[in-house]
Each structure stands twice: as structure tokens, then as C-alpha cells.
Short mmCIF file of C-alpha atoms and ligand atoms in Angstrom, two decimals:
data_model
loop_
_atom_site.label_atom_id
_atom_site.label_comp_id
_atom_site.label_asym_id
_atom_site.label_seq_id
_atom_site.Cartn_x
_atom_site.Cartn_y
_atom_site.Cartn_z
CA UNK A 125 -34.45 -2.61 -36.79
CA UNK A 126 -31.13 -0.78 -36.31
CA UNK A 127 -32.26 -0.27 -32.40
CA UNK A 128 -32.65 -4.08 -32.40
CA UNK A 129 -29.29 -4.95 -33.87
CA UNK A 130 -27.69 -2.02 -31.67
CA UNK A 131 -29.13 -3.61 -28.49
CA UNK A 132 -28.22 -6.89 -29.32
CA UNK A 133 -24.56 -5.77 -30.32
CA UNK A 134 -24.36 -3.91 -26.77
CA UNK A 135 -25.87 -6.86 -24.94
CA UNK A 136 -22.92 -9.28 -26.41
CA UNK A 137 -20.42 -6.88 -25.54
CA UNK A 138 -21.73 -6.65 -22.16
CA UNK A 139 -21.86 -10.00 -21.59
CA UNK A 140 -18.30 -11.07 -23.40
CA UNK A 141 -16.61 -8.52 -21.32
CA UNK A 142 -18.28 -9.69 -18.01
CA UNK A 143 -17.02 -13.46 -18.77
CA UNK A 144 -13.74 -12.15 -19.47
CA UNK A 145 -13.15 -10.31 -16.20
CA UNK A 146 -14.58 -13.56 -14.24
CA UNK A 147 -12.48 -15.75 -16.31
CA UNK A 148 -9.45 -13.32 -15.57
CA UNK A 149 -9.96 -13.95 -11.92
CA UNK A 150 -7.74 -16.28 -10.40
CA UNK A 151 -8.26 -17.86 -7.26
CA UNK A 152 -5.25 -19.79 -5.52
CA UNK A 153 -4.28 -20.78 -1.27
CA UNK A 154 -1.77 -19.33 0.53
CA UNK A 155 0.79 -22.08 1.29
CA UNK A 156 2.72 -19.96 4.48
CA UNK A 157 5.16 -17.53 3.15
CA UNK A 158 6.14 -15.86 0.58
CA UNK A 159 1.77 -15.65 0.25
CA UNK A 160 2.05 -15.13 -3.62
CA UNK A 161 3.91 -17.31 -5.14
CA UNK A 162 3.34 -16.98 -9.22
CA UNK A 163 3.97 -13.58 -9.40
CA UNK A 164 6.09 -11.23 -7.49
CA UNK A 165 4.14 -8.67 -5.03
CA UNK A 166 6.51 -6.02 -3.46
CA UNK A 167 5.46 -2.75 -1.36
CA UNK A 168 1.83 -4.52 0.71
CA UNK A 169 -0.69 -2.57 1.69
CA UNK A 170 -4.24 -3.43 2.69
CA UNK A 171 -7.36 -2.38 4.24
CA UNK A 172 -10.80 -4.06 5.11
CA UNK A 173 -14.11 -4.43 4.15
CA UNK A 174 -16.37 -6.45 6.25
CA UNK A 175 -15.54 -9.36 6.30
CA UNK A 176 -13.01 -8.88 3.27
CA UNK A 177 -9.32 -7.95 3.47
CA UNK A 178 -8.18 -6.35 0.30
CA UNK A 179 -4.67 -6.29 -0.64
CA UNK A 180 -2.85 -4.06 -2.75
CA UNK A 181 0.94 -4.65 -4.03
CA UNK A 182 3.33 -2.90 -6.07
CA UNK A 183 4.84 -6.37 -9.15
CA UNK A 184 8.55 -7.03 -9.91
CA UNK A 185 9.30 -7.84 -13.16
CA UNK A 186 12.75 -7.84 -12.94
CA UNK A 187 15.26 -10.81 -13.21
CA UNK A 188 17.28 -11.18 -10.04
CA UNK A 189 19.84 -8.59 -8.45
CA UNK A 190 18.86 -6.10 -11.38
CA UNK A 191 17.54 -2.89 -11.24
CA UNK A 192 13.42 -2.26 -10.13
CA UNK A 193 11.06 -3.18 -13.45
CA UNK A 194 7.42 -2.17 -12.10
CA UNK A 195 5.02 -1.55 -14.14
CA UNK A 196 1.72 -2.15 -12.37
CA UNK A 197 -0.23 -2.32 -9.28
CA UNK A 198 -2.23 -5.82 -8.20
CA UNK A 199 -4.99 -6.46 -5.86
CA UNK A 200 -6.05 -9.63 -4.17
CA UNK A 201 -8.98 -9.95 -1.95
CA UNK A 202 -9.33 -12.84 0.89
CA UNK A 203 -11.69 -13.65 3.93
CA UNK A 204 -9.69 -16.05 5.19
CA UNK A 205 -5.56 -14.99 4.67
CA UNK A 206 -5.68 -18.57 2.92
CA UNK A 207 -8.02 -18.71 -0.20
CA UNK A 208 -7.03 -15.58 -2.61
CA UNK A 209 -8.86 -14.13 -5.16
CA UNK A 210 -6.30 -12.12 -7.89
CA UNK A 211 -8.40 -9.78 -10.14
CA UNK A 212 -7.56 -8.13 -13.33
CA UNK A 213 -5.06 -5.99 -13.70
CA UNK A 214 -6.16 -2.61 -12.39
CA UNK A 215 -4.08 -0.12 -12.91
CA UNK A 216 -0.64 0.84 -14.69
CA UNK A 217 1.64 3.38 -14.30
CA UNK A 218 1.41 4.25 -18.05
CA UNK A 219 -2.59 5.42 -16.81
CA UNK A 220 -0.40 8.53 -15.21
CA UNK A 221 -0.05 10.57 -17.97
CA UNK A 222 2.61 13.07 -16.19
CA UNK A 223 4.43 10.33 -15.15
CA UNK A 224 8.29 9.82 -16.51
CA UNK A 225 9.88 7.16 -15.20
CA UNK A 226 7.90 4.14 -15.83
CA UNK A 227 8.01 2.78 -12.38
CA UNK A 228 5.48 1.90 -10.21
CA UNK A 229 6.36 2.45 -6.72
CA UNK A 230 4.80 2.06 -3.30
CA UNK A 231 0.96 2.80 -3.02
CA UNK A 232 -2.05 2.27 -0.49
CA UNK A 233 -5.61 2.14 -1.12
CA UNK A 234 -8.57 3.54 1.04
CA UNK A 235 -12.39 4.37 1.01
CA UNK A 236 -13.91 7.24 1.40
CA UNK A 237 -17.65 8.13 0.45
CA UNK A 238 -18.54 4.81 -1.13
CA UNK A 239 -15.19 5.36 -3.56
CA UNK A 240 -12.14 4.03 -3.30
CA UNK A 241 -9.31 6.49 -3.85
CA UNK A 242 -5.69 4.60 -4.33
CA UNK A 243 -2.87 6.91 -3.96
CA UNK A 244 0.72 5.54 -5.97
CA UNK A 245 3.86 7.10 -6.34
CA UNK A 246 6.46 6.93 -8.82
CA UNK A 247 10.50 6.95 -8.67
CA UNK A 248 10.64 10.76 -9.03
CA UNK A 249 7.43 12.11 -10.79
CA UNK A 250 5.51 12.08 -7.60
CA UNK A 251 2.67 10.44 -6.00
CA UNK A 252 -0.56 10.44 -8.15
CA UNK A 253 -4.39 9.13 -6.86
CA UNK A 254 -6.45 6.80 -8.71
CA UNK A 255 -10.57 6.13 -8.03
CA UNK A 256 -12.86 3.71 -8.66
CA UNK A 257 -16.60 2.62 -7.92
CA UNK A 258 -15.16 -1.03 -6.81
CA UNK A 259 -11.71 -1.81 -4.53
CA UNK A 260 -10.54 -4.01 -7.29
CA UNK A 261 -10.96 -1.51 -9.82
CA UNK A 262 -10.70 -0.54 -12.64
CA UNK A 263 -8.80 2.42 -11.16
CA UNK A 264 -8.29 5.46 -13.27
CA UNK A 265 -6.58 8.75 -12.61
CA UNK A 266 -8.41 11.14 -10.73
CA UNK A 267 -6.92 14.35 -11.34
CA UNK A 268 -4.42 14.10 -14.10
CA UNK A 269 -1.57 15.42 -12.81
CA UNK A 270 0.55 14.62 -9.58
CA UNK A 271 -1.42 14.91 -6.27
CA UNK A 272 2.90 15.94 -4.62
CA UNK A 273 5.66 16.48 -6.18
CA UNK A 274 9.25 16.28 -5.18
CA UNK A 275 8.82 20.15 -4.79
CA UNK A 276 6.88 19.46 -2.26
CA UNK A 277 9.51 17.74 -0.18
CA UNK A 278 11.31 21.39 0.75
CA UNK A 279 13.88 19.19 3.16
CA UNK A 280 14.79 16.42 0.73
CA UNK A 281 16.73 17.46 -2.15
CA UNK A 282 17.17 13.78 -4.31
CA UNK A 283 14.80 12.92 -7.39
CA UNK A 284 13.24 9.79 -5.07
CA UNK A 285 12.10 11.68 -2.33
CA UNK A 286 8.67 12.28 -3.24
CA UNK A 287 7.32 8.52 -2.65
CA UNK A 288 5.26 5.81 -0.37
CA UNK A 289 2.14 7.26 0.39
CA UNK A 290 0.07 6.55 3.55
CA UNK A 291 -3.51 7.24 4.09
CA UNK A 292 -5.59 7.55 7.44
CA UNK A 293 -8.91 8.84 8.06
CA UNK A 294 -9.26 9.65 11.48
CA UNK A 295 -11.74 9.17 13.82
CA UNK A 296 -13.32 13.02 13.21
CA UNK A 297 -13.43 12.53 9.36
CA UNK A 298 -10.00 14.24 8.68
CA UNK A 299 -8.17 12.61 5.98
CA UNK A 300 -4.51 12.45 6.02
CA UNK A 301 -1.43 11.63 3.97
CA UNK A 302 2.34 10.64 5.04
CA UNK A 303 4.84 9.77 2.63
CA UNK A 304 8.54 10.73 2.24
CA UNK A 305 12.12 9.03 1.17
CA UNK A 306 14.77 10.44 3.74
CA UNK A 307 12.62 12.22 5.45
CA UNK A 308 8.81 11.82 6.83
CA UNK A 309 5.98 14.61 5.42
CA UNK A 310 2.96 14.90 6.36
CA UNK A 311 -0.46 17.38 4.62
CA UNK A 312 -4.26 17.18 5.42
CA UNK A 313 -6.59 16.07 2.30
CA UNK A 314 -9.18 17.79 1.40
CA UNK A 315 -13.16 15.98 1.86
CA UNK A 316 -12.78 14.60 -1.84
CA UNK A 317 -9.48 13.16 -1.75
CA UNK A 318 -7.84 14.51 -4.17
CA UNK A 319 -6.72 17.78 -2.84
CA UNK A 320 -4.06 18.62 -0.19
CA UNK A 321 -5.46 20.99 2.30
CA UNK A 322 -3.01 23.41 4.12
CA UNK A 323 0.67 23.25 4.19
CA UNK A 324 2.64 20.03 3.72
CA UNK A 325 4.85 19.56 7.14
CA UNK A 326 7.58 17.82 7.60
CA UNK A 327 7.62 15.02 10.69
CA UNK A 328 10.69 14.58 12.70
CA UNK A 329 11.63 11.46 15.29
CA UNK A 330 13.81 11.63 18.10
CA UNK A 331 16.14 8.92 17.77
CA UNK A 332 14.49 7.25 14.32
CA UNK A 333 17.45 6.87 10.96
CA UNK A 334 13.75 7.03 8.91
CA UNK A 335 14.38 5.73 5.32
CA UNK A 336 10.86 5.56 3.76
CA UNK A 337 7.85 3.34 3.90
CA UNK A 338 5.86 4.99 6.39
CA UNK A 339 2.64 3.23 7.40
CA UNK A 340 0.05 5.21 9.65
CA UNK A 341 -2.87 3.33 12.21
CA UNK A 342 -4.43 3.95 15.42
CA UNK A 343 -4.77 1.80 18.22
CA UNK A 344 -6.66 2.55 21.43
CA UNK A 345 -6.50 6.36 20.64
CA UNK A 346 -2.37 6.59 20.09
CA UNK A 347 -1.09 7.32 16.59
CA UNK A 348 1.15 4.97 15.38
CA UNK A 349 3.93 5.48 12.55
CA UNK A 350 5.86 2.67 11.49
CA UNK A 351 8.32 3.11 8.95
CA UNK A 352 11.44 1.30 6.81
CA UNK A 353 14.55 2.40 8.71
CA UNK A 354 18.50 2.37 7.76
CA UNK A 355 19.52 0.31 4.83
CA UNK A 356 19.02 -2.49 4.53
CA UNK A 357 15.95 -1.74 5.58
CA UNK A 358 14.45 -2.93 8.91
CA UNK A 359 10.72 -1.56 10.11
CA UNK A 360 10.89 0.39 13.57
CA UNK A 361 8.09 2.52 14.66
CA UNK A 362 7.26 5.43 17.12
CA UNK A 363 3.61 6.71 19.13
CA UNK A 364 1.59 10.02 19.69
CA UNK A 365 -1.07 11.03 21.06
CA UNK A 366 -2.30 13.55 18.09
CA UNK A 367 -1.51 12.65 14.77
CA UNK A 368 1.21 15.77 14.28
CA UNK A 369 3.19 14.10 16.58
CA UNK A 370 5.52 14.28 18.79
CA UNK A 371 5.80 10.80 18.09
CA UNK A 372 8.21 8.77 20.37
CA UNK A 373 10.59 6.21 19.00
CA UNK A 374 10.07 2.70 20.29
CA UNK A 375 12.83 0.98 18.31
CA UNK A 376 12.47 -1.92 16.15
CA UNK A 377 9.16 -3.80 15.06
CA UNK A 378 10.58 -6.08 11.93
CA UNK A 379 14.54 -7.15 11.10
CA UNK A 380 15.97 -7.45 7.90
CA UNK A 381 13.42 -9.64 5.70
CA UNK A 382 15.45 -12.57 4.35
CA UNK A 383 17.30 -11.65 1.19
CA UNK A 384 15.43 -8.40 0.96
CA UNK A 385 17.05 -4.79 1.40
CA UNK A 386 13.91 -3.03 1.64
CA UNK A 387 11.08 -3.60 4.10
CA UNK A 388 8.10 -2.52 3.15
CA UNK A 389 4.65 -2.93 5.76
CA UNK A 390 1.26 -2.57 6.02
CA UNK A 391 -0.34 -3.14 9.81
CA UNK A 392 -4.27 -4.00 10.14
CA UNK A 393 -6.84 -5.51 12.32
CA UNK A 394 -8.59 -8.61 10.44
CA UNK A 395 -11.66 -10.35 12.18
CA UNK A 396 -9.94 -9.33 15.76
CA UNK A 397 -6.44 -9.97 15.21
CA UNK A 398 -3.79 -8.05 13.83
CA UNK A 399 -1.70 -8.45 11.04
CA UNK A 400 1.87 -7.44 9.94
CA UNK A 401 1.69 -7.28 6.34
CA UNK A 402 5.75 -7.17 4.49
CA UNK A 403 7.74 -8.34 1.27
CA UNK A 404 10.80 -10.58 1.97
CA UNK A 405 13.34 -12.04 -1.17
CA UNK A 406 11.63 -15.56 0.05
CA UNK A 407 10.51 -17.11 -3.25
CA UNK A 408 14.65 -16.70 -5.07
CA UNK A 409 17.54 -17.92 -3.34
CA UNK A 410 20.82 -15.46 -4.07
CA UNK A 411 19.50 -12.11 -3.39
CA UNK A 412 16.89 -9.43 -4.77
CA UNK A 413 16.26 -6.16 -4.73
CA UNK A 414 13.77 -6.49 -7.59
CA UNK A 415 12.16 -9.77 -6.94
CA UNK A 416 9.97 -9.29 -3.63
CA UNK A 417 6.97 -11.08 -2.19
CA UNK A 418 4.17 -10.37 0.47
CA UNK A 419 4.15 -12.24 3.57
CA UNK A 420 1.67 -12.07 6.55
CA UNK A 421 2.54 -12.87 9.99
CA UNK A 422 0.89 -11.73 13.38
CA UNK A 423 1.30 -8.56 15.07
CA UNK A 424 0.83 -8.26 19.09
CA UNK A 425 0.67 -5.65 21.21
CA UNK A 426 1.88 -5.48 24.89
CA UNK A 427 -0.43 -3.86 27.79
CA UNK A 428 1.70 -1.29 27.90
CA UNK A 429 0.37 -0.56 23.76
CA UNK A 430 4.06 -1.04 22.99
CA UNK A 431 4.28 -3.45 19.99
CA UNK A 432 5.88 -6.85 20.24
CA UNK A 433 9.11 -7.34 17.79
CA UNK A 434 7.17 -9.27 14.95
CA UNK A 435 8.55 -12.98 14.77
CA UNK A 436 8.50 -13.53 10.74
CA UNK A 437 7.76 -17.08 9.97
CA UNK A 438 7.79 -19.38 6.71
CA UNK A 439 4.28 -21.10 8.44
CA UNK A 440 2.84 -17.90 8.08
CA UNK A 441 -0.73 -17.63 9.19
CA UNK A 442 -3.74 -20.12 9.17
O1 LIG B 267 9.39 -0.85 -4.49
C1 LIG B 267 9.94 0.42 -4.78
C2 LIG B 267 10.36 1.10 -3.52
O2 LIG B 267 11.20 0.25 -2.75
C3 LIG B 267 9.22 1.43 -2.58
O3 LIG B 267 8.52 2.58 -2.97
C4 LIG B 267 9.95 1.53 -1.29
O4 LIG B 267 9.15 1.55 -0.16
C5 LIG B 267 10.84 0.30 -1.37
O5 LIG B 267 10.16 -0.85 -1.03
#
């Protein structure tokens, strides 16, 4: 009888927690840009899944022109950059234990071995990796302590340094990470994600005032490394041939985002085309640090595989 009751206790729980995920989904069209307009959605990055792009932000919570309040990470899924699917909440920067700041800077999400491993970074305890079975999570902490530390960043000597994390797994299996405030590291990950393999490097451009943000893709076999540059922050870029560089400065890919001193970007191929993925100050008139939102627009390339100067727009894309 108790094995009765227990099953039918677990089945309701089952099913009351499956409704209340659905019902916490919530499904809403892109109207041009700002994308996301109830909630704000700093720091974009996104990858895709068939026919699925999945997009992960950083969420301001502070009032305008006041410091950064970030407590969490969102993720919205599309298959058409129009009709958006928000899910759940799923994952905070309290699930870092080691973490003590409170604030839940710049992260990017990516598979690997039918998991999805989504590497976040704080404003000084370091950059941390979540996993999950599922891109929209429930992500928890895979390690329990910091993947990098500001330690690691042997060139940088300010509490911040240790942010932004990029991920790439390139085209012979090797997984690796760039991140960096004021200047641009770089470190091999181990098979399982969740170890650094070898020595973390340091990347240096010719020419480039890096800031932070960097954002790592390949097109036609060249390495490219965008990246948030002066302040405020516009996006300029630079292109190898190997992934360690030397990369070559090609200038600038994005201005200043209206009433936006950071610039933060994401750069992926969706159903053929590309995409420029970046937070502007769009949705508040009067200025924000702290109250950002993702936009889309187009990215081109030239035949030369230079990149065309992205032309931000309100129209956004269809
Ligand atoms: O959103 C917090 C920080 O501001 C990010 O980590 C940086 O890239 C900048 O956007």
C-alpha cells in the first residue's frame, strides 16, 4: 500500500513540476531592436542546434546610470530570429559557491559530447563552468570551484581581469578558451571541459587597444577574434591562420552601440547567413551602463574574408 501511495505521490510531483516549467515558458516576437524587450539581456552569446539558435545573456537589474546588478544568466531559443521562446531561469550566480561578488558577468555556452558545458565569469572571483543534459538547463556547477582565476591572468594586475569567456572547438576536436579584461588569454581544455590543459598564454595584437569581450569563430579556415575595444567600447577584430595567432588587426567591425559604453558580441552562422549578435542602451533613453539589451543585425563578409563594418539597425532582422 505504501508503494502505491509513494508512486502516486512521485507521479504528482512529476507531473506538477513538468506543468510548471511549460507554464514558465514564455514565448514572445521580436519587434526589430532592442530583441528583448521585458527584461534586460546584456553580454549575447549564442550557438546552434539544427535548426535552433540558442541564446544566452547575462540580466540587468539595475535602475538607470547605476552601478551593474546581475544576478542571473537567461536563455532564449528561436528558429526563426522572430518568435522567442524564454525558459526558466537556469542558472544564478549564487549556484557558484566560491563566488564573492554577486555579479554575473559575461558567459558563453557550448556542446560537447551530448552536454552542454556553459562557462560564466564573475567581477573578480573568476570564470566558473556550468553543465547540463539540455541547452536550456537546468545548469549546475560542474566542478565547484573556479575553472581561472585572476591568478591566472600573470599580465593583468586589477580584480576584473579574470572575465568574458569564449569557447571554440576546433575542427580537430581541440577545445579552447579566450577570455581576459585588459588583456587577451588564451589555455587549451581538456576532452571533458572542465579542465585547462597546458599553460594559459597570453595573446597580443599589433595595433588592437583590446578591452575585453573577446568572441572566437572560424570562417573558411582563418581564426577570427573579435573583441570590445577602447572605452566606450566599440567591437574591432583581427585574423590568423592557427588559432595561437599571430592574428592581424583589421580595425573596426561595430561603433559605439547607442547609449551603451560596453559592446558586447557574439558572431554565428544561422540557416546560411550570419549574424552579429550585441547589447545597445536601446530600450531607456538617458544613458546606461546597467540597463542593456540584445540586438541582432547581419554580418557580411567581403571576398577578400575581411568583414564588412556591421550597419546596426532599429529594423533589425526578419
Ligand atoms: O556585463 C558585465 C561586463 O560588462 C561584461 O562581462 C563585459 O563584457 C561588459 O559587457
Amino acid at each position: 500500500m505504501d508503494k502505491v501511495f509513494n508512486f502516486i505521490l512521485f507521479f504528482l510531483f512529476t507531473c506538477s513540476s513538468l506543468v510548471a516549467q511549460q507554464d514558465s515558458l514564455y514565448g514572445f516576437k521580436a519587434n526589430g531592436n532592442p530583441i528583448i524587450t521585458h527584461k534586460f539581456t546584456p553580454d549575447p552569446a549564442a550557438f546552434v542546434e539544427g535548426d535552433t539558435l540558442w541564446l544566452f545573456t547575462g540580466h540587468d537589474e539595475g535602475k538607470k546610470n547605476s552601478s551593474l546588478v546581475m544576478k542571473n544568466w537567461l536563455v532564449f531559443s528561436t528558429t526563426d530570429l522572430v518568435n522567442w521562446t524564454e525558459y526558466p531561469v537556469p542558472l544564478k550566480v549564487s549556484d557558484f559557491s566560491w563566488d564573492k561578488t554577486g555579479r554575473a558577468y559575461a558567459a558563453q555556452a557550448i556542446k560537447r559530447n551530448g552536454k552542454y558545458y556553459w562557462y560564466i565569469s564573475t567581477d573578480g572571483s573568476g570564470i566558473g563552468v556550468a553543465v547540463s543534459e539540455y541547452p536550456q538547463g537546468p545548469y549546475a556547477d560542474a566542478i565547484g570551484k573556479p575553472l581561472l582565476t585572476p591568478d591566472d591572468c600573470f599580465a593583468s594586475d586589477h580584480y576584473w581581469s579574470c572575465i568574458d569567456p569564449s569557447l571554440i572547438i576546433d575542427d580537430d576536436g581541440q577545445a579552447w578558451i579566450f577570455w581576459g579584461n585588459g588583456e587577451c588569454y588564451y589555455a587549451r581544455l581538456k576532452e571533458n571541459m572542465v579542465e585547462i590543459e597546458g599553460p594559459v598564454k597570453q595573446l597580443k595584437i599589433d595595433g588592437a587597444d583590446y578591452t575585453e569581450a573577446p568572441w572566437i569563430h572560424k570562417y573558411n579556415g582563418k581564426y577570427y577574434l573579435s573583441f570590445a575595444e577602447g572605452y566606450p567600447e566599440r567591437t574591432a577584430y583581427a585574423i590568423a591562420d592557427r588559432i595561437e595567432g599571430p592574428y592581424v588587426y583589421k580595425g573596426i567591425l561595430n561603433e559605439i552601440p547607442g547609449n551603451a559604453d560596453t559592446n558586447h558580441q557574439a558572431i554565428v552562422e544561422f540557416k546560411n547567413e550570419w549574424y552579429f549578435i550585441y547589447h545597445n542602451g536601446g530600450q531607456q533613453p538617458n544613458g546606461s551602463l546597467s540597463t542593456r539589451s540584445t540586438c541582432i543585425d547581419r554580418l557580411y563578409y567581403a571576398e577578400d574574408g575581411t568583414i564588412r563594418k556591421v550597419l546596426m539597425t532599429s529594423d533589425g532582422v526578419q
